[in-house]
Amino acid sequence: LNECLAKMSGFDDPGLFFSDPFGTEQPQQEGRAARVQAKQGFRNFIREFSESNFNYRYREQLRRRYNVGQYWIEVEIGDLSTYDEELCAHLLKQPSEFLPLFEEAAKEMADELTQPRPVGQEVMQDVQVLLDWDSNASTIRALKSDQMAKLVKVPGIVINASSVRAKATSLTLQCRTCRAMLNDIAVKPGLEGYLLPRSCNSDTQQMGKPKCPIDPFFIVPDKCKCVDFQVLKLQENPEAVPNGEMPRHIEIYCDRYLVEKVVPGNRVTVVGIYSIRKSGGKSKRRDADKINVGIRQPYVRALGFSVETEGPGRSSAAPFTPEEEQHFRTLASQPDIYAKVSRSIAPSIYGSEDI
């Protein structure tokens, strides 16, 4: 009888069933799992990708450059597509989300490859991932809204370069009234800044102390982490401008090891993320800011440069060979080098040696 009662217990319990109309928790868990899987895929790519004769290209490149203090690695997207086509597709469609995972994976691999490190270099440095893409480039006027936040490749001529400035990647804020600290606030890369919080919600206000005023926070510069950045202006190539039209241009944001890679006059091809930012400056009209709420200015956040060195108008960036450098040193050591150089410049023109 007891066994029968035990088997029949709960037969009339209908159970409890529910549904989440918003479905917030499951997508978040799936997103975290996808990021972990993508990060592991980037680690495996750096570790396992090899060419002929077991040449582990990116693994050796990362070890060699990190040991000499160059904390960056250049990756060809074609190699990533060959290794994992799905992972490459995610990087092309959502570079702002997957590139930080790629750089975290490169940092972890550098930590693994450079063990043991010398004394004083135990702290790992961030590794920048530069991209090289062999796809067809699109002109500046061909960039449309459907390419926003995706990877693009744009050729042009650099016509302006700003000075090198510092941009915070991690902020530390402090309240003027209660001296509360907000540490390690991440700042997104690019030309977008960070909006300081308007109010202070520290625990000191719950202890009977007066409430902090509006806009109490200020930035503590000594506890912020910054990187170098530079803004370039890229203009269309002359052969890409239709007859009778003016050439168009776009701003290029480059940071860290991409700073001062090119100068005005260089013909370059930029691989980067097509991004938007708020238009600079306030309008004189009172209602103009309300009207232009959803209007943003496009720019390209550079992830890689290639300078064209062949053809008319291109710049030659070929370095000197060791033999040529030795020849220059030999010439420089000669006492009559000034006379030799002066006689070598336009020898058909003669007359007064010094004017």
XYZ file of C-alpha atoms in Angstrom:
355
model
C 0.000 0.000 0.000
C 2.796 2.404 0.835
C 4.462 1.714 -2.525
C 1.201 2.450 -4.358
C 0.744 5.685 -2.465
C 4.328 6.696 -3.211
C 3.816 6.079 -6.926
C 0.535 8.010 -6.980
C 1.864 11.010 -5.042
C 1.908 14.103 -7.138
C -0.260 12.711 -9.954
C -2.685 15.608 -9.580
C 0.058 18.284 -9.504
C -0.226 20.181 -12.816
C 3.225 21.745 -12.400
C 4.238 25.364 -12.842
C 4.900 26.684 -16.329
C 5.937 30.243 -17.240
C 7.362 32.152 -20.157
C 9.628 35.216 -20.252
C 8.127 37.601 -22.821
C 11.349 39.624 -23.037
C 13.791 36.705 -23.084
C 16.582 38.735 -21.529
C 18.546 36.132 -19.589
C 18.969 33.463 -22.280
C 20.302 35.824 -24.997
C 22.800 37.249 -22.506
C 24.051 33.770 -21.652
C 24.258 32.874 -25.336
C 26.137 36.117 -26.034
C 28.678 35.400 -23.293
C 29.159 31.854 -24.569
C 29.649 33.134 -28.117
C 32.274 35.657 -26.957
C 34.170 33.001 -25.011
C 34.075 30.698 -28.027
C 35.250 33.470 -30.364
C 38.114 34.390 -28.033
C 39.217 30.773 -27.904
C 39.017 30.628 -31.697
C 41.347 33.628 -32.016
C 43.784 32.027 -29.578
C 43.806 28.822 -31.590
C 44.326 30.777 -34.805
C 47.431 32.527 -33.470
C 48.781 29.305 -32.005
C 47.958 26.829 -34.786
C 47.905 28.679 -38.113
C 50.884 27.529 -40.146
C 52.116 27.781 -43.688
C 54.362 25.328 -45.497
C 57.112 23.536 -43.546
C 55.376 24.122 -40.212
C 55.985 27.864 -40.272
C 53.765 29.171 -37.468
C 53.587 32.696 -38.830
C 51.584 34.627 -36.254
C 52.907 32.784 -33.235
C 56.492 33.595 -34.159
C 55.593 37.157 -35.178
C 53.922 37.816 -31.839
C 56.842 36.394 -29.828
C 59.479 38.261 -31.842
C 57.788 41.656 -31.677
C 56.776 41.428 -28.035
C 60.330 40.600 -26.974
C 61.654 43.772 -28.663
C 58.952 46.014 -27.189
C 56.643 46.202 -30.211
C 53.273 45.227 -28.774
C 51.343 44.680 -31.986
C 50.655 41.960 -34.534
C 49.554 42.264 -38.158
C 46.997 39.703 -39.350
C 45.815 39.031 -42.882
C 42.064 38.522 -42.986
C 42.503 35.973 -45.771
C 44.476 33.728 -43.418
C 41.763 33.979 -40.769
C 39.131 33.112 -43.392
C 41.159 30.069 -44.419
C 41.442 28.897 -40.810
C 37.870 29.641 -39.659
C 35.467 31.143 -42.165
C 32.651 31.649 -39.658
C 34.888 33.479 -37.198
C 36.173 35.703 -39.997
C 32.597 36.534 -41.026
C 31.815 37.634 -37.464
C 34.896 39.876 -37.454
C 33.911 41.499 -40.758
C 30.304 42.138 -39.740
C 30.868 43.097 -36.078
C 34.464 44.330 -35.785
C 33.747 46.607 -32.802
C 32.636 43.578 -30.772
C 35.096 40.921 -31.968
C 38.294 42.970 -32.353
C 38.652 43.498 -28.545
C 38.307 39.728 -28.159
C 41.037 39.274 -30.763
C 43.335 41.638 -28.864
C 42.615 39.912 -25.548
C 43.448 36.572 -27.165
C 46.695 38.030 -28.567
C 47.628 39.330 -25.104
C 47.015 35.935 -23.520
C 49.033 34.221 -26.243
C 51.888 36.709 -25.757
C 51.846 35.893 -22.043
C 52.082 32.216 -22.898
C 54.808 32.596 -25.529
C 57.142 34.956 -23.642
C 57.418 33.019 -20.388
C 59.649 33.510 -18.439
C 60.073 37.269 -18.847
C 62.952 39.397 -17.510
C 62.767 41.065 -14.132
C 60.710 44.236 -14.295
C 58.637 43.061 -17.277
C 56.245 40.736 -15.463
C 53.248 42.979 -16.149
C 51.702 42.169 -19.521
C 51.199 44.960 -22.030
C 48.137 45.285 -24.251
C 48.638 43.977 -27.785
C 47.187 45.825 -30.767
C 45.894 43.757 -33.687
C 46.389 45.375 -37.110
C 44.457 44.024 -40.085
C 45.436 43.618 -43.735
C 42.668 42.892 -46.235
C 43.151 41.835 -49.853
C 39.580 42.601 -50.929
C 38.603 45.252 -53.457
C 38.656 48.781 -52.060
C 35.625 51.098 -52.241
C 35.817 54.835 -52.811
C 34.856 57.399 -50.194
C 31.699 58.385 -52.044
C 30.648 54.714 -52.164
C 30.410 54.456 -48.356
C 26.720 54.260 -47.420
C 24.676 53.755 -44.270
C 24.394 49.972 -44.761
C 28.172 49.701 -44.179
C 27.986 51.433 -40.806
C 29.892 49.618 -38.010
C 31.352 47.168 -40.550
C 34.844 46.676 -41.876
C 35.677 48.789 -44.950
C 38.713 49.355 -47.173
C 39.192 52.864 -48.565
C 42.032 54.282 -50.716
C 42.995 57.942 -50.919
C 45.582 60.650 -50.352
C 46.402 61.972 -46.891
C 45.999 65.764 -47.075
C 46.155 66.654 -43.378
C 47.442 65.113 -40.159
C 46.802 66.434 -36.669
C 49.324 66.448 -33.864
C 49.574 63.401 -31.617
C 47.261 63.669 -28.624
C 46.245 61.462 -25.704
C 42.910 59.700 -25.318
C 41.808 57.962 -22.139
C 40.917 54.289 -22.362
C 40.163 53.949 -18.639
C 38.928 56.793 -16.415
C 38.958 57.386 -12.681
C 36.420 59.907 -11.360
C 36.150 61.562 -7.965
C 33.299 63.461 -6.353
C 34.150 67.003 -5.230
C 31.869 66.838 -2.199
C 32.115 63.371 -0.623
C 35.443 62.406 -2.322
C 34.007 59.093 -3.510
C 35.963 57.383 -6.301
C 34.768 55.615 -9.445
C 37.633 53.483 -10.758
C 38.418 51.832 -14.090
C 35.589 53.225 -16.203
C 36.111 51.894 -19.729
C 35.978 54.420 -22.584
C 35.090 53.222 -26.072
C 37.756 53.725 -28.743
C 37.208 56.258 -31.493
C 36.232 59.913 -31.586
C 33.306 59.513 -29.207
C 34.020 60.736 -25.685
C 32.551 59.864 -22.303
C 29.653 61.645 -20.623
C 30.299 62.211 -16.927
C 27.475 61.119 -14.583
C 25.265 63.971 -13.403
C 24.725 62.734 -9.831
C 26.675 60.937 -7.105
C 25.179 57.765 -5.626
C 27.873 56.943 -3.083
C 27.205 55.221 0.273
C 28.157 58.324 2.259
C 24.799 59.908 1.450
C 23.034 57.124 3.351
C 24.955 57.999 6.542
C 23.159 61.291 7.140
C 25.545 63.505 5.203
C 24.208 66.203 2.852
C 23.413 65.221 -0.710
C 26.025 65.909 -3.368
C 25.143 68.610 -5.925
C 24.586 68.083 -9.623
C 27.679 67.386 -11.775
C 30.007 66.650 -8.847
C 32.581 64.474 -10.624
C 35.945 65.445 -12.031
C 38.603 63.337 -13.760
C 41.709 62.255 -11.829
C 44.436 62.378 -14.511
C 47.086 60.490 -12.511
C 44.905 57.369 -12.312
C 43.730 57.282 -15.938
C 45.132 55.064 -18.692
C 45.726 56.809 -22.021
C 46.904 55.994 -25.536
C 48.227 58.151 -28.354
C 45.871 59.012 -31.179
C 45.904 61.083 -34.342
C 43.268 62.289 -36.792
C 43.990 62.254 -40.525
C 42.030 63.693 -43.408
C 41.806 61.336 -46.379
C 40.867 62.663 -49.826
C 39.734 60.722 -52.864
C 42.319 59.781 -55.462
C 42.173 62.077 -58.525
C 41.305 59.176 -60.850
C 38.270 58.314 -58.670
C 36.670 61.772 -58.889
C 33.978 62.098 -61.619
C 34.447 64.846 -64.179
C 33.278 68.246 -62.985
C 33.010 67.284 -59.298
C 35.083 68.183 -56.264
C 36.994 65.426 -54.450
C 35.449 64.257 -51.211
C 37.278 63.543 -47.982
C 36.723 61.720 -44.696
C 38.384 61.738 -41.285
C 40.547 58.796 -40.220
C 41.051 58.029 -36.531
C 44.220 56.070 -35.729
C 45.673 55.211 -32.339
C 48.583 53.454 -30.627
C 51.039 51.979 -33.155
C 49.205 53.450 -36.162
C 50.131 56.974 -35.070
C 52.607 58.808 -37.334
C 52.712 55.953 -39.826
C 51.788 58.220 -42.739
C 52.297 61.884 -43.569
C 50.364 64.313 -45.800
C 50.986 63.476 -49.446
C 51.076 59.694 -49.011
C 48.753 57.541 -51.067
C 47.388 54.961 -48.665
C 44.751 52.285 -48.388
C 42.985 52.236 -45.033
C 41.310 49.208 -43.472
C 39.004 50.242 -40.659
C 35.573 50.413 -39.088
C 33.067 52.794 -40.654
C 31.843 54.731 -37.602
C 29.870 57.838 -36.663
C 30.302 60.623 -34.134
C 28.494 63.772 -33.082
C 29.095 66.833 -35.225
C 31.546 69.224 -33.627
C 30.503 72.682 -32.479
C 27.158 74.091 -31.461
C 24.788 75.677 -33.905
C 23.878 79.351 -33.579
C 20.217 78.565 -33.933
C 18.464 77.719 -30.685
C 16.407 74.821 -32.072
C 19.095 73.393 -34.366
C 20.374 70.899 -31.762
C 16.860 69.503 -31.283
C 16.378 69.103 -35.015
C 19.753 67.374 -35.556
C 19.409 64.838 -32.737
C 19.874 61.743 -34.928
C 22.409 63.219 -37.372
C 25.998 62.032 -37.009
C 29.259 62.674 -38.841
C 30.934 59.598 -40.403
C 34.593 58.722 -39.972
C 36.785 55.631 -40.261
C 38.525 54.107 -37.247
C 41.717 52.753 -38.821
C 42.829 49.193 -38.112
C 45.601 49.025 -40.697
C 47.488 51.076 -43.299
C 49.231 50.150 -46.529
C 51.264 52.892 -48.217
C 51.430 52.702 -52.008
C 55.026 52.985 -53.224
C 54.623 52.306 -56.970
C 53.305 54.536 -59.736
C 53.221 58.317 -60.206
C 52.675 60.357 -57.064
C 53.509 57.455 -54.742
C 56.030 57.708 -51.949
C 58.950 55.353 -51.689
C 59.192 53.869 -48.216
C 61.856 51.266 -49.066
C 64.519 51.175 -46.319
C 68.225 51.321 -47.061
C 70.133 48.057 -47.188
C 73.001 47.436 -44.729
C 75.493 47.757 -47.613
C 74.110 51.176 -48.524
C 74.242 52.328 -44.896
C 77.879 51.244 -44.647
C 78.661 53.116 -47.870
C 77.054 56.282 -46.468
C 79.117 56.008 -43.271
C 82.291 55.629 -45.329
C 81.471 58.740 -47.351
C 80.621 60.702 -44.200
C 84.024 59.923 -42.704
C 85.911 61.442 -45.645
C 87.243 64.997 -45.074
C 86.308 66.242 -48.575
C 82.709 64.966 -48.509
C 81.297 68.496 -48.853
C 83.246 69.113 -52.074
C 82.195 65.749 -53.498
C 78.528 66.385 -52.802
C 78.623 69.924 -54.204
C 80.345 68.728 -57.396
C 77.809 65.909 -57.803
C 74.750 68.206 -57.802
C 74.033 69.406 -61.352
C 77.633 69.125 -62.627
C 76.646 70.695 -65.952
C 76.065 73.996 -64.133
C 79.348 75.538 -63.080
C 80.661 78.860 -61.953
C 80.969 80.128 -58.404
C 81.224 77.242 -55.956
C 79.694 79.182 -53.034
C 76.840 81.657 -53.539
